[in-house]
Steps between C-alpha positions, in 0.01 A plus 500: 500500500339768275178499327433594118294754504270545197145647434195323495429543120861332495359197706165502291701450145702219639218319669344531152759356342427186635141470404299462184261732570173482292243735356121512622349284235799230543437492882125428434583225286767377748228456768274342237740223429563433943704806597432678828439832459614646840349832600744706791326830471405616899105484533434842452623484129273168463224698648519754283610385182331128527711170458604251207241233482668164649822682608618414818483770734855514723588769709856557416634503853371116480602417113751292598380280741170436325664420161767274660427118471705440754362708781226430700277822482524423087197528283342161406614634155832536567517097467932479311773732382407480121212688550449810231478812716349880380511726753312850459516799684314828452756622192773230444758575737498365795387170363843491347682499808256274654521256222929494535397410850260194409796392232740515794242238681544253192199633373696546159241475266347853701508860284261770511265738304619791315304816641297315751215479566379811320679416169235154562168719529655735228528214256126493546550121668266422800470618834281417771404736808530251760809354658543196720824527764736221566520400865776645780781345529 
């Protein structure tokens, strides 16, 4: 059995497809109104650049057990399936793919932010220099 091959900007688009990604300034108000803003960037980016105050701070190599509300290493947040998701990464791609993979958990109401976490501090929204780390799983 063969395998399609196709190119990662190929996989990118369609993974986009299937999410509603928003803006900076509609992700802020999505967290205002009970979204969890989901943070994936590795710690040296969050060291650097700061955090999003009250994002949760995943490592992306745990996303999807913490987010899952039906695993037991989840976040006390993760508490049911119809939970409104933003993941952000450093510029607004990986998030895609890792949001595609949250949808895939029945997460469905899960996107992510357009340009990341930079686009966020370039919108002039706030960012805090500290970070607090989810547990190991």
């Amino acid at each position: 059995m063969g395998t399609t091959k196709r190119s990662v900007d190929e996989l990118l688009a369609e993974a986009r497809e299937e999410l509603d990604r928003l803006e900076p300034l509609d992700a802020a108000a999505a967290q205002v109104q009970g979204a969890l803003l989901v943070d994936i960037r590795y710690a040296a980016l969050r060291e650097r650049d700061g955090t999003i105050p009250g994002a949760l701070i995943v490592e992306r190599n745990e996303l999807e057990w913490r987010l899952d509300p039906q695993c037991d290493h989840r976040l006390p947040e993760a508490t049911h399936h119809d939970l409104r998701v933003v993941v952000v990464c450093n510029e607004g791609y990986a998030s895609s793919f890792a949001a595609v993979s949250l949808r895939r958990l029945g997460l469905a109401r899960t996107t992510d932010l357009i340009g990341g976490f930079q686009a966020w501090r370039a919108a002039g929204l706030p960012v805090s220099g500290h970070s607090q780390v989810s547990g190991a799983a």
